CSV table of C-alpha atoms in Angstrom, one decimal:
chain,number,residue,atom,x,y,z
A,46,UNK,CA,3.1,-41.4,13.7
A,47,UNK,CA,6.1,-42.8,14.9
A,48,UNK,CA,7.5,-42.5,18.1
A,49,UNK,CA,10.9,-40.5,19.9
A,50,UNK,CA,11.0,-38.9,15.8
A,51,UNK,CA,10.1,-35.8,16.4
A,52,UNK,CA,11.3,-33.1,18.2
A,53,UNK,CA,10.0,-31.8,22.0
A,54,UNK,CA,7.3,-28.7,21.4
A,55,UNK,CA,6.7,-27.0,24.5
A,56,UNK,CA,6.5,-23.8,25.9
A,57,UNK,CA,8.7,-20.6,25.8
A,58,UNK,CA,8.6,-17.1,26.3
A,59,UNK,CA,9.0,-14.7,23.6
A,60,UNK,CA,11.1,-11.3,24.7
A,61,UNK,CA,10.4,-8.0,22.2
A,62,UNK,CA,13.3,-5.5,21.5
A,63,UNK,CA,11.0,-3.0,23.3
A,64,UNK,CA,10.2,-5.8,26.3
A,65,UNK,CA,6.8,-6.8,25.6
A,66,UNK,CA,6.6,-10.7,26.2
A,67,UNK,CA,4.5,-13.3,25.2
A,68,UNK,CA,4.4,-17.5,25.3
A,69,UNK,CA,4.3,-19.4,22.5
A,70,UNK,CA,5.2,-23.3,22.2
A,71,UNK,CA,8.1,-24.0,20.2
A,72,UNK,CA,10.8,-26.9,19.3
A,73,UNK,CA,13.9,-23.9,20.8
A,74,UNK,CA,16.2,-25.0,23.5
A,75,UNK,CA,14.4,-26.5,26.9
A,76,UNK,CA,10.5,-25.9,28.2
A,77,UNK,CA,10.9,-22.5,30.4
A,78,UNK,CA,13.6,-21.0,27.9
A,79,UNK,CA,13.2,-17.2,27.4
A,80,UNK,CA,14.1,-16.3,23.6
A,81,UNK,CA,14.9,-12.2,23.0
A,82,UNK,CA,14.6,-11.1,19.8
A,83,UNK,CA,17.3,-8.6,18.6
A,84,UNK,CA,14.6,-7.6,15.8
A,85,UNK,CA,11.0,-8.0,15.5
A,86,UNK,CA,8.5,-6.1,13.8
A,87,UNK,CA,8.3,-3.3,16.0
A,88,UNK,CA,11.6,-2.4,14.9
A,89,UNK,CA,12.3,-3.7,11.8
A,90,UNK,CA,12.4,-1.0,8.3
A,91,UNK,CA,10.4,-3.5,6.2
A,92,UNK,CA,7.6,-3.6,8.7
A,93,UNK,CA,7.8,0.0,10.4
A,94,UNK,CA,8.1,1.9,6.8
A,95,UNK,CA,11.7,2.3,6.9
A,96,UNK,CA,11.4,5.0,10.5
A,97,UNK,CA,15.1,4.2,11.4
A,98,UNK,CA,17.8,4.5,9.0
A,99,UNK,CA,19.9,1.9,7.9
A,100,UNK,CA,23.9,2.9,7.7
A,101,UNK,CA,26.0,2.1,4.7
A,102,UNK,CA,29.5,3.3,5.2
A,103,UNK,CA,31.8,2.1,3.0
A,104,UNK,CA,29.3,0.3,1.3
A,105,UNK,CA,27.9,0.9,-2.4
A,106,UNK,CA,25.7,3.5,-1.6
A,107,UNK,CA,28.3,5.7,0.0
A,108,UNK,CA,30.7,4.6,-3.2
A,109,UNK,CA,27.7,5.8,-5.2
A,110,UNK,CA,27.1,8.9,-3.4
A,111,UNK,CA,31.2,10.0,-3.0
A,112,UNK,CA,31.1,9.2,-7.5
A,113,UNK,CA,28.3,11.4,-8.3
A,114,UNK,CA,28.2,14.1,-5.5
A,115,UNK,CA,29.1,16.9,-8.2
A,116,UNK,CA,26.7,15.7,-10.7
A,117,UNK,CA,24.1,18.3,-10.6
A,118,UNK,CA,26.6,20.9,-10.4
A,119,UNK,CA,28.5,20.0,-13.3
A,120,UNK,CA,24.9,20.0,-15.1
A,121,UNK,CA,23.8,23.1,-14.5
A,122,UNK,CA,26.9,24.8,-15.5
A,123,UNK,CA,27.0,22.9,-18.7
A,124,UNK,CA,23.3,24.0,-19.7
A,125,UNK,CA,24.0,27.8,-18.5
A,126,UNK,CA,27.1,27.3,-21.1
A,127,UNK,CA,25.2,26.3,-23.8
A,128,UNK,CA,22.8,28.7,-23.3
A,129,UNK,CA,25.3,31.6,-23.2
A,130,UNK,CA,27.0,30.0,-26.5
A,131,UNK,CA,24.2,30.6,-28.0
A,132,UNK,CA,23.4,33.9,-26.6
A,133,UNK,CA,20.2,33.1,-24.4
A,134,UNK,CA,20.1,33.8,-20.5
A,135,UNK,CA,18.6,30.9,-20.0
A,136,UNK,CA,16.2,28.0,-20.9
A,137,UNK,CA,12.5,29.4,-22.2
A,138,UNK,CA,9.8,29.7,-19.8
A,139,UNK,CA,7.2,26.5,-19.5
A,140,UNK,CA,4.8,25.8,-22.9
A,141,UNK,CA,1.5,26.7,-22.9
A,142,UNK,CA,-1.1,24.6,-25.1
A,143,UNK,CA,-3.6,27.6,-24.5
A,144,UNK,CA,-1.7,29.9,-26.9
């Protein structure tokens, strides 16, 4: 292996976003250095099963959501006026296969 290559690995501290600390080694900044973490797995959606919500204003989900916020609306008036045009109250009752 050659020599002065490679980068200094020594040790650091690890801060979690809810303060829990451990030591690792690592090649960041200088031996003693305290890295915090801003997210980790204790509070990240992908690892905690999406417990906090992530915000999309103004984004394509809240484009998606202003576009089709009448949709179901519009639908069930459509199917009561077919049904009415062709004089039924409503849709028939679920099939049996027993009879």
């Amino acid at each position: 292996m050659k020599k002065d290559i490679h980068p200094d690995y020594h040790p650091i501290t690890i801060v979690m976003t809810d303060g829990h600390t451990y030591q690792t080694r690592s090649t960041y900044g200088k031996p003693g250095d305290t890295l915090r973490l801003e997210i980790d797995p204790t509070s990240h959606p992908a690892w905690t099963g999406g417990q906090q919500r992530m915000l999309d204003i103004g984004g394509q989900l809240a484009r998606f959501n202003k576009r089709f916020a009448n949709l179901a609306s519009k639908a069930k008036f459509l199917s009561k006026l077919a049904f009415a045009e062709n004089g039924l109250s409503g849709p028939p009752g679920p099939l049996s296969i027993w009879g």
